[in-house]
Amino acid sequence: MSIIQYTTTNNNDLAQQFAASIKKENSIFTPIFVGISNNETKEWLVEQVAEYNTISANFVFKKPLQCVEMIHQILGLGNSRKELLQSSQLNWIIFSILKKEQFTRQFPTIANYFSADDLKRFTLAEKIASLFSKYQEFDQNLINKLEDETGENNEEHIRWQSFIWKQLNQIASNNFSSLSKMYQEILAHLSGNLDHQKILTQKIPSLYFYGTVPYTTDFVNFLVELGKYIDIQIFRLDHDSDTYSCRLYETLSGFQKKQAPLFNGIITEKLPVSVSQAENTLLSSVQQELVGSNTVNYAFNETDDSIQITNNYSVYREVEALWNYLITQFDADKNLQQREVCVIIPSFEKYAPAIKAIFGNDHLKFDYSFFNTSYKIQDSPYKALLALYAMDEKEFTSKQVFGLLEYKYIREKFGFAEDLETIKRAIYLANIRHGIDGDIELETDMVSWRYGLKRLVYGGCIENTDELLTFADTEFYPVSEFEDGDFFEIIRLNHFVETLYDWVKLKEEKRSLFDWIKHLERTIENFINIEEQDPNVFNRQLDGLMKVRDLVSEDVPFAVIHYHLKKLFDNLEQSEKIGYGGIRFISPNPNIAVPAKIYCFLGMNGNEFPRLSRKLSFDLLSEEKEFSASGLDKNMFLNLILGAEEKLYISYIGQSVTDNSSIPPSTLIEELTDALKKWGIPKDTFIAKHPLHLFSTKYNQNDPRLIRFSNSTKEEIEKAAVSNFANLELEKDAEGNKIIPLHSLIRFIEDPIRHYYNRVLGIYYSDRTIDLEDCEPFALSHLENWSIKDDLLKKRLQINQDDETSVLEKKRRGKLPFRNFGIAPISENMKEVDSLLAKLPHWFSETVNRSVPINFVCNQYRIIGNIDGVYDDKYLFATVSTDKWKYRIRSLINFMVLTLFDTSKTQGSYIHKKDQSPLNKKEDFENNLIQLCELFERGSSELIHFTSDFIKITAKKMDTYLSATDLEEYFHSQLNAPEPSKVYASEYFTRELKNGFLDEEQAFDQFKTTYIEIIGIVESGLQE
């Protein structure tokens, strides 16, 4: 039996040696035990063995310390239930020890820190448990010091930690074992005991360790001793620092230098040094420098893109830039496979949404997998469980409850449809905001769940009605928009809310650890559908709590168990990857050593990487004994550079989205760029600064570093959409006249860009967005205030009398703030409405407002619809808003159509907040209407650029703009102006403006022509 290590600087060579070793020494029917540090190593290693040996089977992969525990169990040492004490279990036992009267009396300073705060006590226990785990792994002498301490030591931190350690061993010795004791017990039972040696060699004839494993002095010493009884082979990346003079290596090699002395005395076979990159590229030259080559001869080539660094504004732009970069790589190398690309992301929770949105793009979708990540980045039952435990009885908001239904495991349990728009709209229309019942005195009962659900349920049971209903002393207006299948969703919502509230009321009671376990099990059973999930994953976590339940005698408050659950799921890694094949997304594990053709690193920001080492004030472990976070990150970056076979892509957020100021990148990027100066390469050559938006014109300036594959996306979408709609002509009547609904014509003339996006492309922006509110209204927004005024004006115009809208009615319908906050807006708005009504002509009070149905033919177009505001032979259009082109357009087109349909109608008035204009029948109305109808027909198949939002630009003024630049500057000055001069333009127009539609001369000329044509018609029609 022996122990041997194989070292090299190239992972492919290391994997080939590993494959040769297991082929030589193992039968495919014998389990092959391999110690590794991360899942991506396992995935890659299995593929490499299959490639070299044509078969890869019967592997048993474990973390290094799990291997120790496995040997301990195989030898049957101690109690059958005895196992390695995990940090998550240490937490609870230390939590209990900290409350002991003996501890609080002897160490009042520590006890005063947490006092009566149980959550503070638990977080302290968590930190102490983490330290104890670290002590066991890195310094057995320190553990011995804690065990031998007699209370006479001058250092208080040693005394109180010694007290806890001894208590811990006393309480848990029958069930658990420390790492150092496991080492001792295993070696003691093997020494001179042939039976134990035989059992071990039968079960584990050989033990392999592969890749960058965090070796410590005690662990290596244990392996050396264990190597006397079974074969142990270590496959390790190692860089011989004696041959290197490169400054970059000196910066990155701290971890390597600290580990190298651990293996002195172990038989070592150094595999031949090879560089995985083709020579004469920038990356290969850097790699040769790092492995100590003295023959690096690189001549800078502008087409060399083997190292690229990108500067971005945001996480989303980082991922977007990466997506475009990878498309060009796959396009340039037809043999490149998606699994040969590896991307490191610093935070799965931060980056996963952007990755899913961009890499899941139907236009060009990549396969991808997430490795070594927690359940929190996906819609898992465990993430849903955390959301449930975050519910607050006092608030119980609409956003919280609706948010729970967005988890499919909760949604499916209660039978809701996957599309939640019906539920969201129901909550919005019922004005449900927070609280189960609310407070009648404060009028918050009208935004409570039970009040809102009553409005919804009765609205579905009673045939369409808008009348005030009374039930059980509660008055309410039913919401009657939901029928049939949608109504069943309302019933499910009612059941879910009542079930949830009953559960929330009781969840914060104190319970024993055993009762909390049962509570968790019942919660999963009642709220979460886990039929498709492997129950063992969570059961293993519950088993960990079950093992210490009898060791924690006190009742545990909700805050502590909730905190524990969050930490548990934060650190709970999947045993398998998320996804199937494709591009590998991995977390920045310090032990990464898997090669890839293209290595990418996102988020290499100055304040995040490398991580700063934060040492606790009561940490007794010396810095020389442990690996610093900064050193581990630098070692990972070293492995990253050496593991990239063809390309290295690095990205960071280097620009502020608020003020465009520069944000420094990681110091390691600075070190890398400094290393490249020896070849005379300026930093700007390989650092690309991406603009804030993908549609920026900077992508059109032929800069090879700025890549935007999606240049053609919009054109392709338009082409595909137009081909689908090209044959859809306007509907025709029996005589062959083209039918145009009057309201569609008006909406088109107001905003032809929106018409094209909606009708032709099928794209809708914020028009249909519903945002749920979680607090009662205290004031009206500008839009809500305008809606109240408009509603008051319409009522006055319809019935022509002073009929103030009921304040209470509007509160019950959710249109006004509560109590006195709701009275003031009505009073103020009535003043404005009365002021506007005072401007009305005398004939308004002498006749009745009626709606006129329209149906007539103008040239080849049949106009159909209804026109309100007709008083005998006159037309009135009144608005509480200020004068705008869109109101002029509405009033004029309605009046134009009315006079052409009924020649007796010859006069009208357009009245707005500040002034009024007479409307008189004109001879050219018919020609004008034909012009507008022809424009409508053309705009239903092609994009016509026009906006009615800039009232200051007349037809004559537009004709003075001779360049697109001047016009664009004016638009931006109005859109960015301070109140009240600011213009709120259509989102459709502003998007087109940002996309640079004015950059093309033809588009600018078309815009001017259309603007002058439409505004010219409106101006002439409103002239006296």
PDB file of N, CA and C in Angstrom, residues 753-785:
ATOM      1  N   ILE A 753     -47.602  54.890 -34.466  1.00  0.00           N
ATOM      2  CA  ILE A 753     -46.554  53.937 -34.077  1.00  0.00           C
ATOM      3  C   ILE A 753     -47.150  52.868 -33.184  1.00  0.00           C
ATOM      4  N   ARG A 754     -47.959  53.275 -32.187  1.00  0.00           N
ATOM      5  CA  ARG A 754     -48.633  52.297 -31.320  1.00  0.00           C
ATOM      6  C   ARG A 754     -49.551  51.397 -32.138  1.00  0.00           C
ATOM      7  N   HIS A 755     -50.279  51.982 -33.091  1.00  0.00           N
ATOM      8  CA  HIS A 755     -51.185  51.205 -33.938  1.00  0.00           C
ATOM      9  C   HIS A 755     -50.417  50.100 -34.671  1.00  0.00           C
ATOM     10  N   TYR A 756     -49.249  50.438 -35.203  1.00  0.00           N
ATOM     11  CA  TYR A 756     -48.455  49.460 -35.955  1.00  0.00           C
ATOM     12  C   TYR A 756     -47.916  48.372 -35.029  1.00  0.00           C
ATOM     13  N   TYR A 757     -47.373  48.780 -33.872  1.00  0.00           N
ATOM     14  CA  TYR A 757     -46.845  47.793 -32.922  1.00  0.00           C
ATOM     15  C   TYR A 757     -47.942  46.835 -32.459  1.00  0.00           C
ATOM     16  N   ASN A 758     -49.128  47.383 -32.156  1.00  0.00           N
ATOM     17  CA  ASN A 758     -50.223  46.551 -31.653  1.00  0.00           C
ATOM     18  C   ASN A 758     -50.815  45.679 -32.745  1.00  0.00           C
ATOM     19  N   ARG A 759     -51.156  46.284 -33.903  1.00  0.00           N
ATOM     20  CA  ARG A 759     -51.891  45.568 -34.946  1.00  0.00           C
ATOM     21  C   ARG A 759     -51.004  44.661 -35.773  1.00  0.00           C
ATOM     22  N   VAL A 760     -49.822  45.165 -36.172  1.00  0.00           N
ATOM     23  CA  VAL A 760     -48.965  44.409 -37.087  1.00  0.00           C
ATOM     24  C   VAL A 760     -47.983  43.504 -36.340  1.00  0.00           C
ATOM     25  N   LEU A 761     -47.266  44.083 -35.367  1.00  0.00           N
ATOM     26  CA  LEU A 761     -46.248  43.299 -34.663  1.00  0.00           C
ATOM     27  C   LEU A 761     -46.806  42.522 -33.480  1.00  0.00           C
ATOM     28  N   GLY A 762     -47.996  42.898 -33.022  1.00  0.00           N
ATOM     29  CA  GLY A 762     -48.568  42.223 -31.864  1.00  0.00           C
ATOM     30  C   GLY A 762     -47.802  42.508 -30.588  1.00  0.00           C
ATOM     31  N   ILE A 763     -47.184  43.706 -30.507  1.00  0.00           N
ATOM     32  CA  ILE A 763     -46.383  44.091 -29.346  1.00  0.00           C
ATOM     33  C   ILE A 763     -47.144  45.139 -28.543  1.00  0.00           C
ATOM     34  N   TYR A 764     -47.246  44.900 -27.224  1.00  0.00           N
ATOM     35  CA  TYR A 764     -47.911  45.846 -26.325  1.00  0.00           C
ATOM     36  C   TYR A 764     -46.934  46.169 -25.199  1.00  0.00           C
ATOM     37  N   TYR A 765     -46.791  47.461 -24.939  1.00  0.00           N
ATOM     38  CA  TYR A 765     -45.910  47.851 -23.852  1.00  0.00           C
ATOM     39  C   TYR A 765     -46.702  48.026 -22.571  1.00  0.00           C
ATOM     40  N   SER A 766     -46.554  49.121 -21.901  1.00  0.00           N
ATOM     41  CA  SER A 766     -47.087  49.239 -20.544  1.00  0.00           C
ATOM     42  C   SER A 766     -48.595  49.424 -20.477  1.00  0.00           C
ATOM     43  N   ASP A 767     -49.275  49.437 -21.619  1.00  0.00           N
ATOM     44  CA  ASP A 767     -50.716  49.683 -21.623  1.00  0.00           C
ATOM     45  C   ASP A 767     -51.460  48.751 -20.682  1.00  0.00           C
ATOM     46  N   ARG A 768     -51.069  47.493 -20.659  1.00  0.00           N
ATOM     47  CA  ARG A 768     -51.851  46.487 -19.966  1.00  0.00           C
ATOM     48  C   ARG A 768     -51.246  46.072 -18.614  1.00  0.00           C
ATOM     49  N   THR A 769     -50.237  46.772 -18.177  1.00  0.00           N
ATOM     50  CA  THR A 769     -49.577  46.389 -16.930  1.00  0.00           C
ATOM     51  C   THR A 769     -50.457  46.718 -15.729  1.00  0.00           C
ATOM     52  N   ILE A 770     -50.590  45.752 -14.826  1.00  0.00           N
ATOM     53  CA  ILE A 770     -51.329  45.963 -13.580  1.00  0.00           C
ATOM     54  C   ILE A 770     -50.348  45.833 -12.425  1.00  0.00           C
ATOM     55  N   ASP A 771     -50.226  46.890 -11.642  1.00  0.00           N
ATOM     56  CA  ASP A 771     -49.349  46.862 -10.469  1.00  0.00           C
ATOM     57  C   ASP A 771     -50.207  46.819  -9.215  1.00  0.00           C
ATOM     58  N   LEU A 772     -49.991  45.793  -8.395  1.00  0.00           N
ATOM     59  CA  LEU A 772     -50.740  45.676  -7.152  1.00  0.00           C
ATOM     60  C   LEU A 772     -50.168  46.631  -6.114  1.00  0.00           C
ATOM     61  N   GLU A 773     -51.051  47.213  -5.311  1.00  0.00           N
ATOM     62  CA  GLU A 773     -50.646  48.101  -4.223  1.00  0.00           C
ATOM     63  C   GLU A 773     -50.798  47.365  -2.898  1.00  0.00           C
ATOM     64  N   ASP A 774     -49.927  47.683  -1.941  1.00  0.00           N
ATOM     65  CA  ASP A 774     -50.014  46.995  -0.648  1.00  0.00           C
ATOM     66  C   ASP A 774     -50.247  47.943   0.519  1.00  0.00           C
ATOM     67  N   CYS A 775     -50.645  49.193   0.231  1.00  0.00           N
ATOM     68  CA  CYS A 775     -51.035  50.111   1.297  1.00  0.00           C
ATOM     69  C   CYS A 775     -52.188  50.974   0.813  1.00  0.00           C
ATOM     70  N   GLU A 776     -52.993  51.473   1.767  1.00  0.00           N
ATOM     71  CA  GLU A 776     -54.152  52.268   1.363  1.00  0.00           C
ATOM     72  C   GLU A 776     -53.691  53.585   0.765  1.00  0.00           C
ATOM     73  N   PRO A 777     -54.501  54.166  -0.142  1.00  0.00           N
ATOM     74  CA  PRO A 777     -54.100  55.429  -0.777  1.00  0.00           C
ATOM     75  C   PRO A 777     -54.226  56.595   0.192  1.00  0.00           C
ATOM     76  N   PHE A 778     -53.254  57.490   0.196  1.00  0.00           N
ATOM     77  CA  PHE A 778     -53.313  58.697   1.015  1.00  0.00           C
ATOM     78  C   PHE A 778     -53.437  59.948   0.146  1.00  0.00           C
ATOM     79  N   ALA A 779     -53.123  59.786  -1.115  1.00  0.00           N
ATOM     80  CA  ALA A 779     -53.243  60.908  -2.048  1.00  0.00           C
ATOM     81  C   ALA A 779     -53.434  60.337  -3.449  1.00  0.00           C
ATOM     82  N   LEU A 780     -53.978  61.160  -4.318  1.00  0.00           N
ATOM     83  CA  LEU A 780     -54.216  60.730  -5.688  1.00  0.00           C
ATOM     84  C   LEU A 780     -53.001  61.055  -6.555  1.00  0.00           C
ATOM     85  N   SER A 781     -52.667  60.146  -7.429  1.00  0.00           N
ATOM     86  CA  SER A 781     -51.625  60.432  -8.402  1.00  0.00           C
ATOM     87  C   SER A 781     -52.179  61.401  -9.439  1.00  0.00           C
ATOM     88  N   HIS A 782     -51.301  61.908 -10.277  1.00  0.00           N
ATOM     89  CA  HIS A 782     -51.731  62.842 -11.325  1.00  0.00           C
ATOM     90  C   HIS A 782     -52.783  62.187 -12.221  1.00  0.00           C
ATOM     91  N   LEU A 783     -52.530  60.933 -12.598  1.00  0.00           N
ATOM     92  CA  LEU A 783     -53.467  60.232 -13.478  1.00  0.00           C
ATOM     93  C   LEU A 783     -54.794  59.959 -12.765  1.00  0.00           C
ATOM     94  N   GLU A 784     -54.741  59.551 -11.474  1.00  0.00           N
ATOM     95  CA  GLU A 784     -55.969  59.282 -10.715  1.00  0.00           C
ATOM     96  C   GLU A 784     -56.775  60.565 -10.515  1.00  0.00           C
ATOM     97  N   ASN A 785     -56.089  61.655 -10.258  1.00  0.00           N
ATOM     98  CA  ASN A 785     -56.756  62.946 -10.086  1.00  0.00           C
ATOM     99  C   ASN A 785     -57.462  63.360 -11.375  1.00  0.00           C
TER     100      ASN A 785
END
